[in-house]
Amino acid sequence: MTSKMWGGRFSAGPSAIMNEINVSLGFDRRLGKQDVRGSMAHAEMLAEQGIISKEDSAAIKQGLIRIELELANGNFPFKQALEDIHMNVEQHLTALVGPAGGRLHTARSRNDQVATDFRMWVRAAIDTLDDEIKKLQDVLIGKAEANADTVMPGFTHLQVGQPVTFGHHLLAYVEMFGRDRGRFADARRRLNECPLGAGAMAGTSFPIDRQSTASNLDFDRPMANSMDAVSDRDFALEFLAAASILAVHMSRFAEELVVWFSPQFGFVTLTDAFTTGSSMMPQKRNPDAAELVRAKSGRVIGALMGLLTVMKALPLTYSKDMQEDKEAVFGVFDTLELCLAATMGMADDMQPNKERMAASARLGYSTATDFADWVTQKLNVPFRESHHITGQAVKLAESKGVELRELTLADLQGIDERITADIFNVLTVEAAAASRTSYGGTAPSNVRAQAQAARERYLGSKLKW
Ligand code: ARG
């Protein structure tokens, strides 16, 4: 049997394989709500412009309201044979309201229709994600405040660098997630133009009103070029790109949790809620959720690479290749929601082991910079020279198997006779952290102020970007 929707020029039906490769209903049914909404706006505009009658428009509207309910209640009669969500909605509409349903597609193509539906879907997805990232920031800011003076080692090269505060470390992620929200917000601004009315690609001879459908669907304006309108998937790529960076941020946090949670570090504990046991090794408690968040960034980045590859070298305008855009975006959205929930759960669940963190911060000559800064400031020695003097102190401490603060004054004066006992005041990790009061630095006083600033910047009703 040929298709009722496009089969006029065909004499036989498609092969089973043709159907199988072509059908998108399995995934694009997620566009149902947007498809109904776009169709309502289109039908209303067609009637306003005198292209279809008010009666037909009213009948279409009634039918679409019913379809909306059926979709919401899960009793919409999906038919695989009808390829995609657009044809399912239209065919069922016609079954419900009769010939008026057949007038809905006047001055419209599935090409502008799918682009419109999908933009609306991505727009809503961005709004949902923004809300979820914001909640994650809220949890992190709370933890940061509670740990404004929890001292831990700060690393470069995963080697102990300088003492920092746990609160400061957590606020670094608040900034990263803030930029993620900014990227999604940027993408949203650019995607918020309406393709509807571009037709198959060249526009239409019907006297349509694209301004009215655009504003009815909460777009800022209609897209300026009909060929661009049906062939552009930048909005999906930008969504996936922003998603990839977000996923990378979550994977970095997850990796830190894995490291902090290992008994060798022992910086944080996670409860049974976010860990699992081993089937063989009875002693084990594994941070599986963190590992999976770390790993799932792979799918997200893969989806971006996948769609970039689909779009690369596609000639204008629409090609069926572009049907591959949806699974990438839907899958990424689901993955992000899951990973955000897991990350938020773990951030809330983790408890710092303060003694262990502080003890670890004391290792590895972490206050060597403070030593050098003291020599520079108190002895008025150029920093390069102080660096050298400090290096000798580290070497001596290393040979004696002690930390810097455990050297005697005589030891230090053997290196440079100008050094006084006053230097020991800057060699504790607490003093080292507290001294870093420069803007953006790790001092507890800063962390408290930064947490408050982050609250105002990120947790208000609108992101202050
Ligand atoms: N299911 C299609 C897609 O997602 C809808 C557009 C079909 N357009 C066409 N000319 N065959 O891309």
Tab-separated table of C-alpha atoms and ligand atoms in Angstrom:
chain	number	residue	atom	x	y	z
A	1	MET	CA	0.000	0.000	0.000
A	2	THR	CA	1.341	3.450	-0.814
A	3	SER	CA	1.483	6.109	1.886
A	4	LYS	CA	-1.595	8.314	2.213
A	5	MET	CA	0.637	11.178	3.205
A	6	TRP	CA	3.019	11.234	0.276
A	7	GLY	CA	2.184	8.216	-1.898
A	8	GLY	CA	0.380	9.937	-4.799
A	9	ARG	CA	3.196	9.348	-7.266
A	10	PHE	CA	4.041	5.846	-6.009
A	11	SER	CA	2.433	2.632	-7.172
A	12	ALA	CA	3.838	0.178	-4.638
A	13	GLY	CA	4.598	0.435	-0.940
A	14	PRO	CA	8.088	0.648	0.558
A	15	SER	CA	10.052	-2.497	1.410
A	16	ALA	CA	10.226	-3.632	4.993
A	17	ILE	CA	13.841	-2.516	5.194
A	18	MET	CA	12.956	0.892	3.775
A	19	ASN	CA	10.384	1.251	6.527
A	20	GLU	CA	12.750	0.116	9.182
A	21	ILE	CA	15.485	2.536	8.279
A	22	ASN	CA	13.057	5.382	7.710
A	23	VAL	CA	10.774	5.227	10.690
A	24	SER	CA	11.581	7.707	13.467
A	25	LEU	CA	8.460	7.368	15.577
A	26	GLY	CA	10.303	5.328	18.198
A	27	PHE	CA	12.190	8.422	19.270
A	28	ASP	CA	10.484	11.461	17.765
A	29	ARG	CA	7.297	10.694	19.652
A	30	ARG	CA	8.969	12.822	22.302
A	31	LEU	CA	8.137	15.814	20.101
A	32	GLY	CA	4.395	15.171	20.412
A	33	LYS	CA	3.607	18.109	22.653
A	34	GLN	CA	5.627	20.523	20.536
A	35	ASP	CA	4.070	19.169	17.346
A	36	VAL	CA	0.578	19.841	18.650
A	37	ARG	CA	1.512	23.297	19.842
A	38	GLY	CA	3.171	24.219	16.540
A	39	SER	CA	0.169	22.918	14.623
A	40	MET	CA	-2.249	24.966	16.712
A	41	ALA	CA	-0.296	28.140	16.041
A	42	HIS	CA	-0.129	27.321	12.343
A	43	ALA	CA	-3.864	26.593	12.046
A	44	GLU	CA	-4.765	29.755	13.938
A	45	MET	CA	-2.576	31.843	11.669
A	46	LEU	CA	-3.996	30.181	8.520
A	47	ALA	CA	-7.496	31.175	9.641
A	48	GLU	CA	-6.429	34.707	10.624
A	49	GLN	CA	-5.003	35.150	7.157
A	50	GLY	CA	-8.123	33.753	5.474
A	51	ILE	CA	-6.188	30.783	4.073
A	52	ILE	CA	-8.502	28.280	5.770
A	53	SER	CA	-11.951	28.906	7.204
A	54	LYS	CA	-12.550	29.739	10.865
A	55	GLU	CA	-14.692	26.612	11.096
A	56	ASP	CA	-11.880	24.387	9.844
A	57	SER	CA	-9.452	26.085	12.189
A	58	ALA	CA	-11.822	25.557	15.125
A	59	ALA	CA	-12.257	21.891	14.215
A	60	ILE	CA	-8.491	21.448	13.943
A	61	LYS	CA	-8.036	23.102	17.315
A	62	GLN	CA	-10.590	20.835	18.971
A	63	GLY	CA	-8.907	17.787	17.490
A	64	LEU	CA	-5.460	18.945	18.580
A	65	ILE	CA	-6.672	19.566	22.137
A	66	ARG	CA	-7.935	16.005	22.234
A	67	ILE	CA	-4.636	14.714	20.820
A	68	GLU	CA	-2.718	16.662	23.430
A	69	LEU	CA	-4.725	14.876	26.110
A	70	GLU	CA	-4.234	11.491	24.501
A	71	LEU	CA	-0.493	12.080	24.335
A	72	ALA	CA	-0.421	13.134	27.976
A	73	ASN	CA	-2.533	10.191	29.094
A	74	GLY	CA	-0.607	7.685	27.030
A	75	ASN	CA	-3.541	6.587	24.872
A	76	PHE	CA	-2.587	8.187	21.589
A	77	PRO	CA	-2.808	5.499	18.881
A	78	PHE	CA	0.777	5.604	17.564
A	79	LYS	CA	1.220	3.873	14.195
A	80	GLN	CA	4.702	2.831	13.122
A	81	ALA	CA	3.533	2.703	9.522
A	82	LEU	CA	3.139	6.477	9.599
A	83	GLU	CA	6.893	7.022	9.934
A	84	ASP	CA	7.080	9.894	12.327
A	85	ILE	CA	5.285	11.925	14.950
A	86	HIS	CA	4.216	14.617	12.496
A	87	MET	CA	2.338	12.234	10.249
A	88	ASN	CA	0.915	10.404	13.237
A	89	VAL	CA	-0.562	13.593	14.640
A	90	GLU	CA	-1.905	14.766	11.294
A	91	GLN	CA	-3.432	11.441	10.333
A	92	HIS	CA	-5.069	10.969	13.708
A	93	LEU	CA	-6.346	14.533	13.569
A	94	THR	CA	-8.009	13.817	10.248
A	95	ALA	CA	-9.508	10.655	11.688
A	96	LEU	CA	-10.912	12.750	14.541
A	97	VAL	CA	-12.170	15.847	12.715
A	98	GLY	CA	-12.522	14.806	9.077
A	99	PRO	CA	-11.374	16.752	5.995
A	100	ALA	CA	-10.502	19.877	7.999
A	101	GLY	CA	-7.517	17.901	9.286
A	102	GLY	CA	-6.229	17.647	5.744
A	103	ARG	CA	-6.067	21.457	5.519
A	104	LEU	CA	-3.624	21.805	8.407
A	105	HIS	CA	-0.615	21.130	6.237
A	106	THR	CA	-1.399	24.053	3.917
A	107	ALA	CA	1.693	26.251	3.518
A	108	ARG	CA	3.737	23.937	5.710
A	109	SER	CA	6.244	21.174	5.141
A	110	ARG	CA	7.539	18.603	7.562
A	111	ASN	CA	10.869	20.332	7.039
A	112	ASP	CA	9.880	23.580	8.728
A	113	GLN	CA	7.596	21.662	11.079
A	114	VAL	CA	10.290	19.371	12.490
A	115	ALA	CA	12.770	22.233	12.796
A	116	THR	CA	10.179	24.219	14.774
A	117	ASP	CA	9.173	21.328	17.020
A	118	PHE	CA	12.752	20.400	17.730
A	119	ARG	CA	13.774	23.959	18.558
A	120	MET	CA	10.927	24.182	21.036
A	121	TRP	CA	11.959	20.874	22.558
A	122	VAL	CA	15.601	21.902	22.932
A	123	ARG	CA	14.509	25.240	24.382
A	124	ALA	CA	12.460	23.487	27.069
A	125	ALA	CA	15.324	21.062	27.706
A	126	ILE	CA	17.681	23.974	28.283
A	127	ASP	CA	15.246	25.508	30.784
A	128	THR	CA	14.979	22.211	32.655
A	129	LEU	CA	18.746	21.735	32.726
A	130	ASP	CA	19.312	25.301	33.869
A	131	ASP	CA	17.109	24.610	36.832
A	132	GLU	CA	18.894	21.385	37.678
A	133	ILE	CA	22.379	22.876	37.373
A	134	LYS	CA	21.226	25.691	39.627
A	135	LYS	CA	20.146	23.175	42.265
A	136	LEU	CA	23.530	21.509	42.046
A	137	GLN	CA	25.193	24.889	42.556
A	138	ASP	CA	22.996	25.436	45.588
A	139	VAL	CA	24.185	22.183	47.162
A	140	LEU	CA	27.828	22.982	46.406
A	141	ILE	CA	27.571	26.498	47.809
A	142	GLY	CA	26.065	25.122	51.021
A	143	LYS	CA	28.889	22.595	51.370
A	144	ALA	CA	31.436	25.288	50.598
A	145	GLU	CA	30.096	27.538	53.334
A	146	ALA	CA	30.152	24.691	55.828
A	147	ASN	CA	33.763	24.033	54.871
A	148	ALA	CA	35.048	27.565	54.507
A	149	ASP	CA	37.919	26.745	56.868
A	150	THR	CA	38.384	23.044	56.218
A	151	VAL	CA	42.016	22.878	55.139
A	152	MET	CA	43.094	20.400	52.471
A	153	PRO	CA	45.987	20.111	50.068
A	154	GLY	CA	45.661	21.928	46.772
A	155	PHE	CA	47.264	20.059	43.909
A	156	THR	CA	49.000	20.804	40.667
A	157	HIS	CA	50.148	17.758	38.681
A	158	LEU	CA	48.340	15.851	41.469
A	159	GLN	CA	51.350	16.760	43.602
A	160	VAL	CA	50.766	18.754	46.752
A	161	GLY	CA	51.055	22.437	45.891
A	162	GLN	CA	49.678	24.731	48.569
A	163	PRO	CA	47.107	24.356	51.322
A	164	VAL	CA	43.622	25.384	50.247
A	165	THR	CA	40.200	25.179	51.828
A	166	PHE	CA	37.684	22.555	50.825
A	167	GLY	CA	35.104	25.314	50.471
A	168	HIS	CA	37.302	27.075	47.956
A	169	HIS	CA	37.737	23.877	45.980
A	170	LEU	CA	33.973	23.343	45.839
A	171	LEU	CA	33.336	26.923	44.760
A	172	ALA	CA	35.588	26.317	41.761
A	173	TYR	CA	32.912	23.894	40.541
A	174	VAL	CA	30.189	26.436	41.231
A	175	GLU	CA	31.968	28.741	38.777
A	176	MET	CA	32.328	25.979	36.199
A	177	PHE	CA	28.647	25.116	36.404
A	178	GLY	CA	27.842	28.815	36.206
A	179	ARG	CA	29.648	29.019	32.874
A	180	ASP	CA	27.742	25.938	31.731
A	181	ARG	CA	24.502	27.735	32.434
A	182	GLY	CA	25.836	30.750	30.569
A	183	ARG	CA	26.628	28.599	27.538
A	184	PHE	CA	23.152	27.068	27.532
A	185	ALA	CA	21.638	30.535	27.926
A	186	ASP	CA	23.654	31.760	24.932
A	187	ALA	CA	22.579	28.797	22.844
A	188	ARG	CA	18.973	29.428	23.860
A	189	ARG	CA	19.158	33.038	22.699
A	190	ARG	CA	20.410	32.006	19.287
A	191	LEU	CA	17.988	29.118	18.846
A	192	ASN	CA	14.953	31.219	19.658
A	193	GLU	CA	14.041	32.062	16.063
A	194	CYS	CA	11.129	30.342	14.373
A	195	PRO	CA	11.539	28.254	11.207
A	196	LEU	CA	7.788	27.745	10.725
A	197	GLY	CA	6.605	29.141	7.419
A	198	ALA	CA	9.824	28.348	5.577
A	199	GLY	CA	7.870	25.547	3.913
A	200	ALA	CA	9.921	22.833	2.295
A	201	MET	CA	12.746	25.357	1.851
A	202	ALA	CA	11.729	28.214	-0.451
A	203	GLY	CA	8.885	29.839	1.473
A	204	THR	CA	5.299	29.756	0.232
A	205	SER	CA	2.944	31.593	-2.103
A	206	PHE	CA	0.210	31.627	0.573
A	207	PRO	CA	-0.128	34.961	2.409
A	208	ILE	CA	1.079	33.591	5.754
A	209	ASP	CA	2.062	35.684	8.783
A	210	ARG	CA	5.326	34.393	10.166
A	211	GLN	CA	5.528	37.082	12.852
A	212	SER	CA	2.337	35.841	14.403
A	213	THR	CA	3.298	32.147	14.519
A	214	ALA	CA	6.754	33.074	15.818
A	215	SER	CA	5.380	35.134	18.690
A	216	ASN	CA	2.569	32.669	19.387
A	217	LEU	CA	5.238	29.997	19.934
A	218	ASP	CA	7.348	32.320	22.114
A	219	PHE	CA	10.096	32.772	19.577
A	220	ASP	CA	11.798	36.154	19.347
A	221	ARG	CA	11.330	36.399	15.574
A	222	PRO	CA	10.915	34.269	12.448
A	223	MET	CA	14.130	32.988	10.867
A	224	ALA	CA	15.203	35.308	8.087
A	225	ASN	CA	16.085	32.776	5.400
A	226	SER	CA	13.816	29.878	4.480
A	227	MET	CA	16.680	27.717	3.250
A	228	ASP	CA	18.631	28.274	6.448
A	229	ALA	CA	15.477	27.662	8.486
A	230	VAL	CA	15.032	24.075	7.294
A	231	SER	CA	18.685	23.094	7.011
A	232	ASP	CA	20.129	24.558	10.189
A	233	ARG	CA	20.911	22.318	13.130
A	234	ASP	CA	23.372	24.665	14.823
A	235	PHE	CA	21.010	24.818	17.770
A	236	ALA	CA	21.307	21.072	18.303
A	237	LEU	CA	25.086	21.219	17.901
A	238	GLU	CA	25.365	24.108	20.334
A	239	PHE	CA	23.205	22.238	22.797
A	240	LEU	CA	25.455	19.194	22.496
A	241	ALA	CA	28.591	21.316	22.745
A	242	ALA	CA	27.409	23.018	25.930
A	243	ALA	CA	26.285	19.610	27.183
A	244	SER	CA	29.717	18.149	26.484
A	245	ILE	CA	31.483	20.801	28.510
A	246	LEU	CA	28.994	20.311	31.344
A	247	ALA	CA	29.573	16.555	31.175
A	248	VAL	CA	33.322	17.130	31.286
A	249	HIS	CA	32.897	19.286	34.388
A	250	MET	CA	30.826	16.605	36.069
A	251	SER	CA	33.408	13.991	35.111
A	252	ARG	CA	36.177	16.042	36.700
A	253	PHE	CA	34.223	16.345	39.915
A	254	ALA	CA	33.440	12.633	39.767
A	255	GLU	CA	37.103	11.829	39.297
A	256	GLU	CA	38.016	13.933	42.308
A	257	LEU	CA	35.421	12.088	44.355
A	258	VAL	CA	36.895	8.769	43.269
A	259	VAL	CA	40.344	9.938	44.321
A	260	TRP	CA	39.219	11.569	47.578
A	261	PHE	CA	37.195	8.501	48.469
A	262	SER	CA	40.022	6.009	47.997
A	263	PRO	CA	41.354	4.837	51.398
A	264	GLN	CA	44.822	6.104	50.477
A	265	PHE	CA	43.431	9.628	50.345
A	266	GLY	CA	40.481	9.169	52.679
A	267	PHE	CA	39.403	12.794	52.248
A	268	VAL	CA	35.669	12.137	52.022
A	269	THR	CA	33.193	9.478	52.981
A	270	LEU	CA	30.169	8.529	50.932
A	271	THR	CA	27.300	6.611	52.464
A	272	ASP	CA	25.614	3.439	51.259
A	273	ALA	CA	23.403	5.685	49.147
A	274	PHE	CA	26.123	6.270	46.551
A	275	THR	CA	28.445	3.304	46.885
A	276	THR	CA	28.319	-0.413	46.167
A	277	GLY	CA	30.126	-3.495	47.370
A	278	SER	CA	32.255	-6.048	45.552
A	279	SER	CA	30.953	-9.542	44.859
A	280	MET	CA	34.326	-11.047	45.817
A	281	MET	CA	36.216	-8.650	48.056
A	282	PRO	CA	34.169	-8.262	51.238
A	283	GLN	CA	36.006	-5.165	52.428
A	284	LYS	CA	35.191	-3.092	49.363
A	285	ARG	CA	33.049	-0.012	49.052
A	286	ASN	CA	33.176	1.378	45.558
A	287	PRO	CA	32.170	4.850	44.353
A	288	ASP	CA	30.267	3.468	41.351
A	289	ALA	CA	28.005	6.455	40.879
A	290	ALA	CA	31.022	8.740	40.571
A	291	GLU	CA	32.698	6.344	38.171
A	292	LEU	CA	29.591	6.234	35.998
A	293	VAL	CA	29.219	9.999	35.938
A	294	ARG	CA	32.888	10.124	34.938
A	295	ALA	CA	32.251	7.604	32.170
A	296	LYS	CA	28.992	8.955	30.821
A	297	SER	CA	30.742	12.082	29.582
A	298	GLY	CA	31.895	9.731	26.805
A	299	ARG	CA	28.386	9.326	25.419
A	300	VAL	CA	27.722	13.033	25.522
A	301	ILE	CA	30.923	13.915	23.696
A	302	GLY	CA	30.220	11.019	21.314
A	303	ALA	CA	26.808	12.455	20.489
A	304	LEU	CA	28.372	15.831	19.656
A	305	MET	CA	30.956	14.159	17.411
A	306	GLY	CA	28.204	12.054	15.850
A	307	LEU	CA	25.984	14.970	14.902
A	308	LEU	CA	28.892	17.114	13.727
A	309	THR	CA	29.798	14.253	11.433
A	310	VAL	CA	26.216	13.947	10.174
A	311	MET	CA	26.040	17.665	9.386
A	312	LYS	CA	29.499	17.980	7.893
A	313	ALA	CA	29.309	18.476	4.099
A	314	LEU	CA	25.498	18.180	3.945
A	315	PRO	CA	24.290	20.274	1.032
A	316	LEU	CA	21.464	22.746	1.619
A	317	THR	CA	18.703	22.283	2.414
A	318	TYR	CA	17.017	19.422	4.278
A	319	SER	CA	18.307	15.868	3.882
A	320	LYS	CA	16.992	12.850	5.733
A	321	ASP	CA	20.411	12.577	7.348
A	322	MET	CA	19.170	15.248	9.692
A	323	GLN	CA	16.630	12.896	11.225
A	324	GLU	CA	19.656	11.528	13.120
A	325	ASP	CA	19.778	14.723	15.163
A	326	LYS	CA	17.088	13.712	17.631
A	327	GLU	CA	18.393	10.565	19.247
A	328	ALA	CA	21.679	12.343	19.924
A	329	VAL	CA	19.962	15.234	21.669
A	330	PHE	CA	17.344	13.169	23.517
A	331	GLY	CA	19.944	10.713	24.743
A	332	VAL	CA	22.214	13.486	25.921
A	333	PHE	CA	19.390	15.223	27.756
A	334	ASP	CA	18.500	12.000	29.597
A	335	THR	CA	22.142	11.337	30.414
A	336	LEU	CA	22.662	14.846	31.740
A	337	GLU	CA	19.577	14.694	33.923
A	338	LEU	CA	20.764	11.433	35.450
A	339	CYS	CA	24.337	12.642	35.908
A	340	LEU	CA	23.206	15.945	37.428
A	341	ALA	CA	20.997	14.109	39.898
A	342	ALA	CA	23.815	11.723	40.810
A	343	THR	CA	26.338	14.544	41.130
A	344	MET	CA	23.979	16.532	43.315
A	345	GLY	CA	23.282	13.463	45.420
A	346	MET	CA	26.969	12.739	45.928
A	347	ALA	CA	27.833	16.370	46.651
A	348	ASP	CA	25.184	16.344	49.340
A	349	ASP	CA	26.153	12.923	50.643
A	350	MET	CA	29.927	13.378	50.876
A	351	GLN	CA	31.358	14.234	54.267
A	352	PRO	CA	34.887	15.597	54.510
A	353	ASN	CA	37.295	13.868	56.858
A	354	LYS	CA	38.760	17.096	58.217
A	355	GLU	CA	41.631	15.601	60.235
A	356	ARG	CA	42.757	13.525	57.335
A	357	MET	CA	42.599	16.441	54.901
A	358	ALA	CA	44.590	18.704	57.232
A	359	ALA	CA	47.181	16.018	57.926
A	360	SER	CA	47.590	15.456	54.228
A	361	ALA	CA	47.894	19.194	53.635
A	362	ARG	CA	50.889	19.226	55.997
A	363	LEU	CA	52.758	16.748	53.829
A	364	GLY	CA	54.896	17.523	50.819
A	365	TYR	CA	56.329	20.850	52.049
A	366	SER	CA	53.063	22.518	51.123
A	367	THR	CA	54.017	25.735	52.915
A	368	ALA	CA	57.255	26.201	50.966
A	369	THR	CA	55.709	29.127	49.065
A	370	ASP	CA	54.815	30.722	52.396
A	371	PHE	CA	58.414	30.226	53.523
A	372	ALA	CA	59.675	31.957	50.370
A	373	ASP	CA	57.085	34.755	50.655
A	374	TRP	CA	58.175	35.374	54.276
A	375	VAL	CA	61.826	35.622	53.232
A	376	THR	CA	60.868	38.008	50.422
A	377	GLN	CA	58.726	40.235	52.633
A	378	LYS	CA	60.597	40.193	55.921
A	379	LEU	CA	64.176	40.111	54.657
A	380	ASN	CA	63.498	42.229	51.567
A	381	VAL	CA	65.101	39.595	49.360
A	382	PRO	CA	64.154	39.274	45.645
A	383	PHE	CA	61.698	36.389	45.186
A	384	ARG	CA	64.069	34.425	42.956
A	385	GLU	CA	66.642	34.396	45.759
A	386	SER	CA	64.005	33.506	48.369
A	387	HIS	CA	62.960	30.632	46.145
A	388	HIS	CA	66.519	29.357	46.208
A	389	ILE	CA	66.868	29.730	49.990
A	390	THR	CA	63.566	27.882	50.466
A	391	GLY	CA	64.739	25.152	48.127
A	392	GLN	CA	67.716	24.580	50.401
A	393	ALA	CA	65.419	24.386	53.422
A	394	VAL	CA	63.238	21.806	51.625
A	395	LYS	CA	66.331	19.813	50.720
A	396	LEU	CA	67.494	19.830	54.328
A	397	ALA	CA	64.038	18.833	55.612
A	398	GLU	CA	63.940	16.030	53.064
A	399	SER	CA	67.319	14.701	54.147
A	400	LYS	CA	66.231	14.819	57.798
A	401	GLY	CA	62.893	13.225	57.028
A	402	VAL	CA	60.877	16.085	58.563
A	403	GLU	CA	58.461	18.784	57.390
A	404	LEU	CA	59.596	22.402	56.991
A	405	ARG	CA	58.020	23.499	60.259
A	406	GLU	CA	59.913	20.736	62.084
A	407	LEU	CA	63.342	22.162	61.199
A	408	THR	CA	65.027	24.035	64.047
A	409	LEU	CA	65.848	27.727	63.972
A	410	ALA	CA	69.508	26.705	63.955
A	411	ASP	CA	68.854	24.583	60.854
A	412	LEU	CA	67.296	27.559	59.108
A	413	GLN	CA	69.953	30.027	60.197
A	414	GLY	CA	72.527	27.605	58.851
A	415	ILE	CA	70.969	28.277	55.456
A	416	ASP	CA	70.515	32.026	55.943
A	417	GLU	CA	71.485	33.689	59.183
A	418	ARG	CA	68.900	36.476	58.758
A	419	ILE	CA	65.969	34.075	59.317
A	420	THR	CA	64.187	34.552	62.671
A	421	ALA	CA	61.770	32.359	64.672
A	422	ASP	CA	58.915	34.506	63.351
A	423	ILE	CA	58.985	32.406	60.179
A	424	PHE	CA	57.403	29.453	61.991
A	425	ASN	CA	54.136	31.412	62.215
A	426	VAL	CA	53.605	31.132	58.463
A	427	LEU	CA	54.505	27.468	58.228
A	428	THR	CA	51.221	25.994	59.501
A	429	VAL	CA	48.710	25.002	56.858
A	430	GLU	CA	45.972	26.990	58.598
A	431	ALA	CA	48.057	30.171	58.507
A	432	ALA	CA	49.010	29.487	54.903
A	433	ALA	CA	45.376	29.181	53.825
A	434	ALA	CA	44.225	32.131	55.922
A	435	SER	CA	46.916	34.387	54.471
A	436	ARG	CA	45.660	34.065	50.879
A	437	THR	CA	43.184	36.913	51.011
A	438	SER	CA	43.814	38.228	47.496
A	439	TYR	CA	40.626	38.449	45.412
A	440	GLY	CA	39.614	34.921	44.422
A	441	GLY	CA	42.098	33.418	46.899
A	442	THR	CA	41.504	30.504	49.257
A	443	ALA	CA	41.330	32.254	52.675
A	444	PRO	CA	38.290	31.221	54.756
A	445	SER	CA	37.144	34.852	54.937
A	446	ASN	CA	37.184	34.968	51.128
A	447	VAL	CA	35.362	31.681	50.810
A	448	ARG	CA	32.530	32.958	52.994
A	449	ALA	CA	32.273	36.143	50.974
A	450	GLN	CA	32.511	34.246	47.665
A	451	ALA	CA	29.836	31.793	48.721
A	452	GLN	CA	27.533	34.702	49.477
A	453	ALA	CA	28.380	36.337	46.161
A	454	ALA	CA	27.751	33.057	44.334
A	455	ARG	CA	24.389	32.766	46.024
A	456	GLU	CA	23.376	36.175	44.733
A	457	ARG	CA	24.818	35.631	41.303
A	458	TYR	CA	23.578	32.141	40.580
A	459	LEU	CA	20.641	31.332	42.803
A	460	GLY	CA	18.366	34.319	42.157
A	461	SER	CA	15.438	34.051	39.790
A	462	LYS	CA	17.588	34.983	36.819
A	463	LEU	CA	21.193	34.010	36.161
A	464	LYS	CA	23.322	37.156	36.431
A	465	TRP	CA	25.692	36.517	33.619
B	1	ARG	N1	11.053	12.708	10.584
B	1	ARG	C1	11.696	13.717	9.802
B	1	ARG	C2	12.917	14.220	10.547
B	1	ARG	O1	12.985	14.047	11.704
B	1	ARG	C3	10.758	14.816	9.538
B	1	ARG	C4	11.078	15.633	8.306
B	1	ARG	C5	10.849	14.836	7.103
B	1	ARG	N2	11.021	15.611	5.933
B	1	ARG	C6	11.125	15.058	4.732
B	1	ARG	N3	11.316	15.836	3.727
B	1	ARG	N4	11.127	13.767	4.549
B	1	ARG	O2	13.812	14.800	9.987
